[in-house]
Amino acid sequence: MPDLLDQLNENQRVAASHIDGAMLILAGAGSGKTKTITTRLAYLISEVGIAPSNTLTLTFTNKAANEMRTRALKMLGDAGKNFTPLLCTFHKFGLLFLKFYIDRLGRKNNFVIIDTDDKKRILKGFESNIATPVLASEISNFKNSLLSVEDAAHHAAIEIDEHKFKDGYYARLANIYKLYEEYLAANNLVDFDDLLCLSYKILDEDEALAREISQRYAYIMVDEYQDTNDLQYKLLKKLCLTHENIAVVGDDDQSIYGWRGAKIENILNFKDRFKDVKVIRLEQNYRSTSQILRAANELIDHNRNRLGKELKSTKEGGEEVALIESDDETMESLKVAKRIKKLLGSGVAASEIAILYRINALSRSLEDGLNKEKIPYKMVGGVKFYERAEVKDVISYLRLVANENDDFSLKRVINRPKRGLGKISLAKIEKIAFENKFSLFEAICALDESDKELSKKIVSSLGEFAANLRELKECDSPYELVDKLEAKFGIKKYYKSLPDGAERVANIDEFYATIKDQIKQDPSFSIEEFLNEIALQSEQDNIGGEAISIMSIHASKGLEFEHLFVIGLEEGFFPLLGYSNDIEEERRLAYVAITRAKRTLTLSFAASRFYRGKRERLDASRFIAEAGLVAKEPPREQSSGFSKGELIKHKLFGIGQITAVNGDRLTINFGGISRVIMSNFVEKIGTYE
């Protein structure tokens, strides 16, 4: 296949024709990384003569795996008809491996994989006052950290001895972990995390097998290497036990998943973890104009923790990066909507336009603005604001205040927050309602503690629920109602306990703020009319036809658009200080956002936002200045006010000691478990003597 490498640029060609030894391909956004690694796979098989069965290519998504497989097989032509190289996700590899070798753990190979919902259903079967999503998340963390049931129990014992967790949180967690693992083993089930951690365990305990598997997969490639976690790195090291023919492709500047366990250190330290590593930089960008790339390069150059590269455009010139400055979020959404309307009017297809934001709560004002201008949109990788579970809960409570006989709304929130009401208890109440021709609310009000059908605890809890609803009906104003709703039902408190609680609470706050803002603007404001408008919007959303895309920046990874808008570029929102891992990851996220744009890029910021119940004055994001778009000195990073060695207290993890400080990011030792926590989530209690 003499023309296999002809379609590549010089650096792509060097990477694709590399045979033996470790290689790091630093592939910038839009630099043709998929083309490069699929060509390398085809080259190894068709030109070098490597057997397809001796290759292993690992990705993170089935979509990426399928795309690469299709491209590689097309290049291979007849050579790929009989032997298909193994090209799959990490977890698919784990599944295939366990089918052959799980017997080494005394398990049968006819195991069943359970999904997230199955996992939660199993956990719900164990009595615990720890929220099920929290249990699921913590157990997942245990497995990805290769902590056994015994390890978890040991940590719990240490913490009890040192009185670090007075409520015995980790002891209870360790016990549930034990029960959960026993249940999986007894029923021959494996969860998603097991696919990797059990595979690693087998290879770690059997060196002869590890050598055999390593020799089988003599040439390994890994896509999106910057997104690998500790366990995936350790698994790769086992697969490279007999060789170091590993080629990884990734971009340290696009490492944006630290919050879910990805370790940027894996790509930053690759040169130190393997011998004689060949480093190739793919800097030729085929996606964006030079103006867009100039902003991206200048921005990311402010990060210190990076390997360094500079994207160069194949498209010279292009429009300047545009800035939109608005007084508030309403004005911002209208300005953006009008610019999009102009683009659509000039013949631009809706599919070529996208709007990105850092936090999902910002979509509310944006969606309102698009609806007002009758611009159809689709939410990518997320849920529309008024359809998010936590927002729908608040809406249901408000509907019940307006109409206590709204059975649909009552069924949605009757056990949210938890009131000890199960399916059986609800069925009994529904029976009472049916027999007496009552609404569910009337049935609840008719309950008597002497009734043996339901426990006294449930009857009491439901009685309090009904009384609170009736009290809210007496509120003098919608403003008072919104304030009292949270005080009476604690919806935010309920969602705050979940793993993604901060984001859900932000959405609830945004919803409350929206109502309060509308009340201020319109003294005759009616909550009922407002709720009806929301319902009408939802119906209109179902109308077909072409639509623009709106999404979070995380959801935009891997996508590209001719015309791109990024909103909410203000200090505190983007960068999102206090929630994110660190300022450098926030900057990488901004870099990812900018490099999604092909032809035009518009960045938007507002002087104020109504957020979490109050209107806040805001400064433009430092990223705008750092990208060279305004001549303003960016704000300096501030110290967290914490020092190494200090004792702190965390609401979930208890007391710990700070072992390292990196800006707002604290590394804390909680009874032998090291965690990285943002400084505003802990309080200082002293130092060790």
XYZ file of C-alpha atoms in Angstrom:
689
model
C 0.000 0.000 0.000
C 2.440 2.611 -1.253
C 0.109 5.584 -0.883
C -0.890 4.853 2.737
C 1.286 7.614 4.216
C 0.981 10.055 1.307
C -2.216 11.614 2.694
C -0.464 12.649 5.935
C 1.590 15.726 6.802
C 5.213 15.301 7.886
C 4.629 14.832 11.658
C 1.597 12.612 11.079
C 3.728 10.482 8.758
C 6.511 10.106 11.364
C 3.950 9.042 13.990
C 2.133 6.610 11.681
C 5.335 4.872 10.555
C 6.815 4.479 14.056
C 7.154 0.774 14.892
C 8.949 -0.213 18.119
C 9.174 1.541 21.465
C 6.976 3.970 23.409
C 5.568 7.000 21.612
C 3.591 10.006 22.808
C 1.605 11.783 20.098
C 0.626 15.227 21.376
C -2.321 15.906 19.106
C -3.799 19.396 19.242
C -7.474 20.092 18.561
C -8.399 19.539 14.910
C -4.961 18.133 14.052
C -6.135 14.837 12.532
C -5.276 12.487 15.400
C -7.839 9.829 14.445
C -6.498 9.783 10.891
C -2.959 9.415 12.237
C -3.526 6.506 14.619
C -5.802 4.565 12.257
C -3.185 4.974 9.524
C -0.530 3.696 11.949
C -2.652 0.629 12.714
C -3.118 -0.052 8.998
C 0.618 0.553 8.411
C 1.682 -1.939 11.114
C -0.564 -4.627 9.613
C -0.219 -4.044 5.871
C 3.325 -2.678 5.581
C 5.257 -4.078 8.555
C 3.458 -7.429 8.667
C 2.269 -7.347 12.280
C -0.571 -9.805 12.796
C -3.864 -7.971 13.518
C -4.373 -10.235 16.557
C -1.141 -8.860 18.058
C -2.510 -5.310 18.126
C -4.748 -3.662 20.692
C -6.240 -0.189 20.280
C -8.131 1.269 23.238
C -10.582 4.188 23.217
C -13.059 5.764 25.625
C -16.289 5.612 23.627
C -17.914 3.048 21.359
C -18.492 5.809 18.822
C -14.744 6.534 18.606
C -13.951 2.809 18.440
C -16.449 2.223 15.605
C -15.185 5.219 13.627
C -11.560 4.116 13.947
C -12.397 0.497 13.081
C -14.268 1.568 9.919
C -11.404 3.814 8.805
C -8.701 1.210 9.513
C -10.533 -1.598 7.701
C -11.101 0.661 4.694
C -7.346 1.354 4.551
C -6.509 -2.335 4.977
C -8.748 -3.388 2.097
C -8.358 -7.099 1.385
C -5.798 -7.457 4.188
C -8.467 -6.734 6.782
C -11.100 -9.198 5.531
C -9.995 -12.230 7.497
C -8.426 -10.702 10.591
C -9.973 -7.823 12.430
C -7.680 -6.014 14.898
C -9.017 -5.610 18.456
C -10.167 -2.009 18.658
C -12.485 -1.262 21.569
C -13.106 0.681 24.773
C -11.180 -0.062 27.964
C -14.303 -1.627 29.471
C -15.006 -3.811 26.425
C -11.449 -5.125 26.690
C -12.091 -5.876 30.381
C -15.263 -7.769 29.466
C -13.495 -9.898 26.843
C -10.646 -10.613 29.248
C -12.945 -11.646 32.115
C -14.916 -14.003 29.850
C -11.715 -16.035 29.498
C -10.051 -15.600 32.885
C -12.589 -14.763 35.638
C -12.390 -18.424 36.701
C -8.991 -17.505 38.223
C -11.024 -15.701 40.919
C -13.274 -18.702 41.492
C -16.075 -17.125 39.435
C -17.999 -18.548 36.476
C -17.635 -16.925 33.052
C -21.395 -16.714 32.482
C -21.538 -13.603 34.669
C -24.031 -10.824 34.008
C -23.014 -7.167 33.767
C -25.233 -4.806 35.727
C -25.786 -1.170 34.768
C -25.982 1.885 37.020
C -29.719 1.490 37.662
C -29.259 -2.183 38.613
C -26.467 -1.177 40.964
C -28.660 1.406 42.690
C -31.542 -1.088 42.998
C -29.232 -3.557 44.742
C -27.888 -0.876 47.099
C -31.425 0.243 47.962
C -32.029 -3.268 49.284
C -29.517 -2.702 52.095
C -30.735 -0.589 54.986
C -28.686 2.577 55.145
C -29.240 6.251 55.890
C -26.588 7.142 53.302
C -28.203 8.261 50.019
C -28.067 5.555 47.331
C -26.284 7.744 44.714
C -23.626 8.569 47.338
C -23.174 4.868 48.129
C -22.857 4.063 44.428
C -20.291 6.818 43.901
C -18.179 5.894 46.952
C -18.116 2.185 46.045
C -17.053 3.129 42.529
C -14.217 5.212 44.029
C -13.154 2.242 46.188
C -12.960 -0.036 43.164
C -11.104 2.418 40.962
C -8.626 2.940 43.803
C -8.266 -0.885 44.020
C -9.483 -0.854 47.635
C -10.850 -4.247 48.662
C -13.653 -4.767 51.177
C -10.947 -5.516 53.759
C -9.091 -2.280 52.887
C -12.278 -0.228 53.245
C -13.054 -1.850 56.631
C -9.474 -1.207 57.768
C -9.745 2.487 56.908
C -13.067 2.644 58.720
C -11.537 1.046 61.822
C -8.697 3.582 61.835
C -11.147 6.447 61.540
C -13.273 5.174 64.424
C -10.185 4.740 66.612
C -9.105 8.284 65.916
C -12.655 9.622 66.362
C -12.445 11.306 63.015
C -15.950 10.349 62.011
C -18.209 10.593 65.016
C -21.235 9.441 63.030
C -19.426 6.313 61.794
C -19.930 7.274 58.141
C -17.087 5.199 56.734
C -17.837 2.229 58.962
C -21.380 2.128 57.544
C -20.052 2.652 54.042
C -17.538 -0.199 54.429
C -20.320 -2.494 55.656
C -22.560 -1.709 52.664
C -19.565 -2.270 50.362
C -19.101 -5.726 51.939
C -22.796 -6.622 51.547
C -22.809 -5.339 47.959
C -19.730 -7.360 46.950
C -21.161 -10.492 48.595
C -24.420 -9.997 46.660
C -22.554 -9.633 43.336
C -20.472 -12.734 43.967
C -23.469 -14.811 45.120
C -25.445 -13.900 41.995
C -22.467 -13.971 39.604
C -22.809 -10.306 38.704
C -20.154 -7.752 37.799
C -20.609 -4.017 37.692
C -19.019 -1.556 35.284
C -16.028 -0.876 37.567
C -15.369 -4.611 37.993
C -14.572 -4.949 34.295
C -11.280 -3.143 34.887
C -10.479 -3.713 38.554
C -11.066 -7.510 38.390
C -9.022 -7.698 35.176
C -6.182 -5.871 36.891
C -6.465 -8.081 39.975
C -6.108 -11.260 37.870
C -3.068 -9.916 36.006
C -1.498 -8.636 39.212
C -1.830 -11.997 40.954
C -0.659 -14.125 38.013
C 2.588 -12.900 36.457
C 2.766 -15.813 34.005
C -0.647 -14.875 32.605
C 0.303 -11.182 32.559
C 3.367 -12.061 30.449
C 1.277 -14.201 28.108
C -1.284 -11.426 27.545
C 1.472 -8.825 27.118
C 3.183 -10.951 24.454
C -0.160 -11.446 22.701
C -0.764 -7.698 22.441
C 2.689 -6.697 21.247
C 1.530 -3.345 19.850
C -0.796 -1.178 21.907
C -2.368 2.185 21.067
C -4.457 4.368 23.366
C -6.670 7.246 22.239
C -7.457 10.280 24.462
C -4.700 9.297 26.869
C -5.129 12.514 28.885
C -8.456 11.095 30.135
C -7.021 7.919 31.680
C -7.252 7.342 35.431
C -4.880 5.550 37.813
C -6.442 2.135 37.285
C -6.295 2.389 33.485
C -2.631 3.395 33.679
C -1.858 0.432 35.966
C -3.673 -1.924 33.596
C -1.650 -0.588 30.657
C 1.596 -1.169 32.583
C 0.570 -4.823 33.043
C -0.137 -5.114 29.324
C 3.341 -3.700 28.630
C 5.099 -6.151 30.957
C 7.169 -7.792 28.176
C 7.575 -4.799 25.864
C 7.089 -1.061 25.634
C 5.459 -0.896 22.227
C 2.808 1.510 23.416
C 1.712 4.557 21.445
C -0.587 6.984 23.203
C -2.307 9.929 21.604
C -3.783 12.801 23.550
C -3.688 16.474 24.375
C -2.722 17.653 27.846
C -4.351 20.995 26.992
C -7.712 19.209 26.649
C -7.606 17.349 29.962
C -10.959 18.410 31.475
C -12.171 15.376 33.406
C -10.183 15.653 36.635
C -13.508 15.787 38.538
C -14.309 12.221 37.486
C -10.910 10.712 38.191
C -8.846 11.431 35.065
C -5.175 12.081 35.913
C -3.426 14.645 33.736
C -0.183 13.357 35.283
C -0.513 10.219 33.137
C 0.198 12.191 29.981
C 2.497 14.774 31.595
C 4.727 12.046 33.085
C 4.519 9.560 30.205
C 8.148 10.271 29.231
C 9.294 9.310 32.743
C 7.201 6.127 33.011
C 8.449 4.497 29.819
C 11.943 4.259 28.298
C 13.225 6.255 25.316
C 9.843 7.790 24.559
C 9.451 9.335 21.121
C 7.412 12.556 21.356
C 5.638 13.859 18.252
C 3.584 17.034 18.196
C 0.661 17.398 15.793
C 0.250 21.178 15.632
C -1.246 21.637 12.168
C -4.910 22.504 12.729
C -7.411 21.770 9.944
C -10.494 23.088 11.758
C -10.246 26.709 12.883
C -9.175 30.052 11.436
C -5.894 31.647 12.498
C -7.800 34.305 14.503
C -9.528 31.644 16.616
C -6.301 29.706 17.135
C -4.390 32.830 18.136
C -6.846 33.349 21.000
C -6.640 29.653 21.976
C -2.826 29.612 21.948
C -2.486 32.817 23.952
C -4.961 31.585 26.539
C -3.481 28.135 27.159
C 0.037 29.557 27.296
C -0.902 30.885 30.770
C -0.950 27.306 32.102
C 2.283 26.214 33.712
C 1.486 22.492 33.991
C 1.684 21.506 30.308
C 4.022 19.917 27.775
C 3.733 22.788 25.332
C 2.668 23.090 21.709
C 1.221 25.756 19.415
C -1.618 25.175 16.987
C -1.085 26.521 13.457
C -4.038 27.033 11.149
C -4.259 25.824 7.569
C -6.945 28.525 7.125
C -5.375 31.965 7.115
C -7.268 35.074 8.185
C -10.893 34.811 9.191
C -13.071 37.090 11.281
C -11.861 38.574 14.544
C -13.129 36.891 17.692
C -16.232 38.874 18.712
C -17.136 39.985 22.238
C -20.654 40.639 23.545
C -20.992 42.699 26.715
C -24.419 42.871 28.372
C -25.913 44.446 31.483
C -27.493 41.172 32.634
C -28.354 37.613 31.573
C -31.658 38.596 29.940
C -29.937 41.116 27.693
C -27.181 38.596 26.970
C -29.637 35.936 25.804
C -31.470 38.438 23.578
C -28.235 39.704 21.979
C -27.048 36.168 21.291
C -30.483 35.167 19.942
C -30.571 38.176 17.566
C -27.071 37.372 16.202
C -28.138 33.789 15.611
C -31.327 34.971 13.889
C -29.164 37.086 11.584
C -26.954 34.074 10.776
C -30.003 31.927 10.042
C -31.431 34.701 7.875
C -28.216 34.810 5.824
C -28.600 31.151 4.887
C -26.486 29.490 7.608
C -27.898 26.090 8.563
C -29.043 25.773 12.187
C -26.898 22.631 12.576
C -23.784 24.763 12.028
C -24.473 26.943 15.097
C -23.892 26.107 18.768
C -23.912 27.859 22.148
C -21.751 26.635 25.039
C -21.823 27.418 28.751
C -19.749 26.377 31.773
C -22.555 25.509 34.187
C -25.940 24.084 33.315
C -27.854 26.650 35.402
C -26.920 29.317 32.816
C -29.029 27.554 30.210
C -32.234 28.880 31.813
C -31.941 32.509 30.644
C -30.483 31.334 27.326
C -33.431 29.006 26.669
C -35.875 31.791 27.553
C -34.156 34.140 25.067
C -34.196 31.567 22.256
C -37.853 30.785 22.896
C -38.765 34.485 22.733
C -37.066 34.782 19.348
C -38.669 31.491 18.243
C -35.292 29.901 17.502
C -35.543 26.088 17.705
C -32.774 24.485 19.753
C -31.735 21.075 21.007
C -29.937 20.283 24.233
C -26.888 18.076 23.582
C -25.697 15.726 26.309
C -28.009 17.214 28.881
C -31.568 17.981 29.885
C -33.414 21.212 29.184
C -33.609 23.449 32.219
C -37.305 23.093 33.007
C -37.092 19.320 32.446
C -34.348 18.704 35.027
C -35.537 16.468 37.873
C -34.806 18.958 40.639
C -36.536 21.824 38.785
C -39.556 19.625 38.007
C -39.776 18.788 41.725
C -39.998 22.473 42.649
C -42.574 23.012 39.882
C -44.637 20.100 41.258
C -44.600 21.597 44.761
C -45.725 24.966 43.383
C -48.508 23.274 41.401
C -49.660 21.542 44.582
C -49.817 24.864 46.417
C -51.967 26.197 43.583
C -54.053 23.005 43.414
C -53.673 20.483 46.231
C -55.776 17.949 44.279
C -53.160 17.657 41.505
C -52.514 13.903 41.908
C -49.817 13.802 39.223
C -47.680 16.433 40.949
C -48.288 14.928 44.381
C -47.117 11.469 43.294
C -43.904 13.015 41.976
C -42.883 14.685 45.243
C -44.647 12.674 47.941
C -41.376 10.898 48.757
C -38.934 13.592 47.705
C -37.381 14.405 50.128
C -37.758 10.921 51.632
C -40.728 10.377 53.944
C -40.403 6.616 54.334
C -43.125 5.999 51.772
C -42.627 2.903 49.601
C -44.644 1.552 46.638
C -46.847 -0.548 48.938
C -47.717 2.401 51.200
C -48.506 4.598 48.193
C -50.728 1.850 46.751
C -52.682 1.778 50.030
C -53.222 5.554 49.896
C -54.303 5.296 46.238
C -56.785 2.591 47.258
C -58.240 4.835 49.987
C -58.566 7.664 47.449
C -60.261 5.413 44.867
C -62.745 3.878 47.305
C -63.763 7.247 48.737
C -63.569 9.180 45.456
C -60.891 11.392 47.072
C -57.887 13.060 45.578
C -54.593 11.700 46.963
C -54.244 14.843 49.085
C -57.704 14.359 50.558
C -56.837 10.715 51.260
C -53.682 11.821 53.111
C -55.685 14.301 55.194
C -58.141 11.521 56.073
C -55.425 9.212 57.439
C -55.596 8.268 61.084
C -52.674 7.073 63.229
C -54.919 4.261 64.500
C -55.145 2.937 60.942
C -53.193 -0.335 60.862
C -52.718 -0.186 57.086
C -49.892 2.341 57.482
C -47.241 2.848 60.159
C -47.613 5.721 62.641
C -44.344 7.153 61.333
C -45.642 7.378 57.754
C -49.009 8.815 58.827
C -47.231 11.449 60.931
C -44.817 12.326 58.116
C -47.630 12.677 55.568
C -49.684 14.729 58.029
C -46.773 17.177 58.321
C -46.485 17.246 54.506
C -50.189 18.160 54.131
C -50.019 20.793 56.895
C -47.003 22.455 55.268
C -48.771 22.619 51.902
C -51.833 24.243 53.472
C -49.669 26.740 55.315
C -48.004 27.741 52.055
C -51.426 28.371 50.488
C -51.874 31.173 53.025
C -48.777 33.089 51.878
C -49.491 36.732 51.102
C -47.235 36.945 48.057
C -45.402 34.725 45.542
C -42.122 36.076 46.954
C -43.004 34.840 50.448
C -44.139 31.514 48.980
C -40.770 30.886 47.285
C -38.885 31.659 50.501
C -41.097 29.459 52.648
C -41.216 26.565 50.157
C -37.560 25.739 50.691
C -37.830 26.260 54.464
C -40.797 23.862 54.716
C -39.680 21.069 52.387
C -35.855 21.277 52.170
C -35.665 20.353 48.480
C -32.143 21.797 48.164
C -31.004 19.921 51.252
C -32.223 16.660 49.699
C -30.384 17.218 46.404
C -27.253 18.593 48.074
C -26.493 15.123 49.487
C -26.195 13.604 46.004
C -22.820 13.283 44.182
C -23.810 15.997 41.662
C -25.575 17.964 44.394
C -23.775 21.278 43.837
C -25.005 21.504 40.248
C -28.559 20.454 41.145
C -28.735 23.015 43.957
C -27.471 25.668 41.522
C -30.367 24.806 39.182
C -32.909 25.108 42.023
C -31.401 28.444 43.053
C -31.585 29.627 39.453
C -35.269 28.658 39.296
C -36.073 30.466 42.560
C -34.115 33.475 41.329
C -36.054 33.503 38.050
C -39.370 33.703 39.895
C -38.131 36.416 42.248
C -36.719 38.439 39.364
C -40.010 38.249 37.489
C -41.908 39.297 40.612
C -39.692 42.395 40.892
C -40.280 43.273 37.244
C -44.045 42.589 37.289
C -46.045 43.351 40.473
C -49.048 41.461 39.057
C -46.951 38.310 38.548
C -48.906 35.048 38.869
C -47.139 31.778 39.665
C -49.932 29.813 37.991
C -49.494 31.748 34.727
C -45.727 31.341 34.979
C -46.070 27.544 35.372
C -48.486 27.404 32.436
C -45.953 29.270 30.265
C -43.317 26.690 31.171
C -45.686 23.862 30.210
C -46.416 25.606 26.910
C -42.671 25.961 26.215
C -42.173 22.252 26.804
C -44.879 21.423 24.273
C -43.342 23.772 21.726
C -39.979 22.091 22.226
C -41.377 18.951 20.650
C -41.883 20.715 17.330
C -39.625 19.109 14.691
C -37.281 20.797 12.197
C -33.665 21.863 12.190
C -32.321 23.316 15.438
C -29.203 24.977 16.796
C -27.282 23.105 19.518
C -26.825 24.284 23.090
C -24.713 22.377 25.588
C -22.175 22.487 28.386
C -18.528 22.770 27.354
C -17.879 19.260 28.702
C -20.551 17.905 26.352
C -18.932 19.689 23.379
C -15.643 17.749 23.578
C -14.922 16.148 20.208
C -17.487 18.281 18.356
C -17.015 21.249 15.999
C -19.240 24.032 14.662
C -18.931 26.674 11.951
C -20.330 29.393 14.240
C -19.852 29.194 17.992
C -21.058 31.288 20.942
C -19.724 30.880 24.491
C -21.767 32.639 27.197
C -21.233 33.382 30.877
C -17.581 34.419 30.737
C -17.429 36.077 34.157
C -15.199 35.566 37.184
C -16.869 33.031 39.448
C -18.826 31.458 36.600
C -16.026 30.788 34.146
C -13.584 30.183 35.695
C -15.880 28.462 38.169
C -13.773 28.985 41.260
C -14.840 27.028 44.293
C -16.247 24.045 42.423
C -13.650 23.106 39.850
C -10.455 21.227 40.533
C -8.155 24.122 39.799
C -7.669 27.222 37.674
C -5.559 25.344 35.119
C -8.309 22.801 34.432
C -10.759 25.696 34.043
C -8.379 27.290 31.539
C -8.114 23.985 29.643
C -11.905 23.904 29.546
C -11.956 27.395 28.000
C -9.354 26.214 25.484
C -11.580 23.263 24.541
C -14.525 25.656 24.096
C -12.600 28.024 21.805
C -11.206 25.214 19.644
C -14.703 23.895 18.831
C -15.170 26.931 16.521
C -14.352 26.639 12.817
C -15.257 29.972 11.192
C -16.569 32.463 13.800
C -16.309 32.660 17.576
C -18.301 34.970 19.855
C -17.586 35.242 23.584
C -20.221 36.764 25.837
C -20.165 38.180 29.379
C -22.629 40.065 31.565
C -22.078 42.787 34.159
C -24.531 41.091 36.539
C -26.511 37.891 37.017
C -29.428 37.044 39.249
C -28.018 33.944 40.907
C -28.781 32.058 44.098
C -31.434 34.499 45.147
C -29.610 37.751 44.584
C -28.236 39.889 41.791
C -24.473 39.966 41.738
C -22.115 42.407 40.040
C -19.536 40.527 38.022
C -16.140 41.108 36.423
C -15.346 39.832 32.959
C -13.491 36.518 32.988
C -9.704 36.681 33.169
C -9.728 34.298 30.188
C -10.848 37.085 27.837
C -7.724 39.105 28.687
C -5.481 36.050 28.693
C -6.670 35.211 25.176
C -5.436 38.653 24.071
C -8.926 39.956 23.307
C -8.871 42.941 25.695
C -5.987 44.960 27.055
C -6.702 44.359 30.709
C -4.566 42.825 33.417
C -6.227 39.586 34.507
C -7.074 39.075 38.186
C -4.387 37.380 40.223
C -4.927 33.978 41.705
C -5.689 34.277 45.368
C -4.361 32.192 48.203
C -6.778 29.773 49.797
C -5.694 30.881 53.288
C -4.825 27.278 54.259
C -1.391 25.840 55.022
C 0.231 22.421 54.980
C -0.169 20.599 58.310
C -3.397 22.303 59.349
C -6.361 20.291 60.585
C -9.659 20.805 58.765
C -13.193 19.485 58.954
C -15.303 18.316 55.997
C -19.066 17.737 56.274
C -18.821 14.212 54.790
C -15.289 13.028 55.443
C -14.809 14.468 58.932
C -11.436 15.643 60.241
C -8.320 15.485 58.103
C -4.851 16.998 57.785
C -3.691 19.126 54.846
C -0.666 17.558 53.135
C -0.375 19.970 50.183
C -1.806 23.313 49.033
C -2.208 24.260 45.366
C -4.154 27.534 45.206
C -7.759 26.723 46.154
C -7.066 23.000 45.840
C -6.131 21.190 49.070
C -4.720 17.681 49.306
C -6.060 16.249 52.573
C -5.344 13.005 54.409
C -8.558 11.559 55.872
C -7.462 8.580 57.970
C -5.135 7.216 55.314
C -7.234 8.186 52.285
C -5.870 11.162 50.351
C -8.433 13.431 48.688
C -8.203 16.691 46.738
C -10.864 19.101 48.008
C -11.632 22.747 47.167
C -10.840 25.034 50.111
C -14.354 26.493 50.424
C -15.714 23.032 51.270
C -13.727 22.707 54.513
C -13.271 24.657 57.718
C -10.050 25.169 59.644
C -9.928 23.693 63.165
C -6.221 23.898 64.126
C -2.839 22.237 63.688
C -1.072 19.196 65.092
C 1.131 20.015 68.057
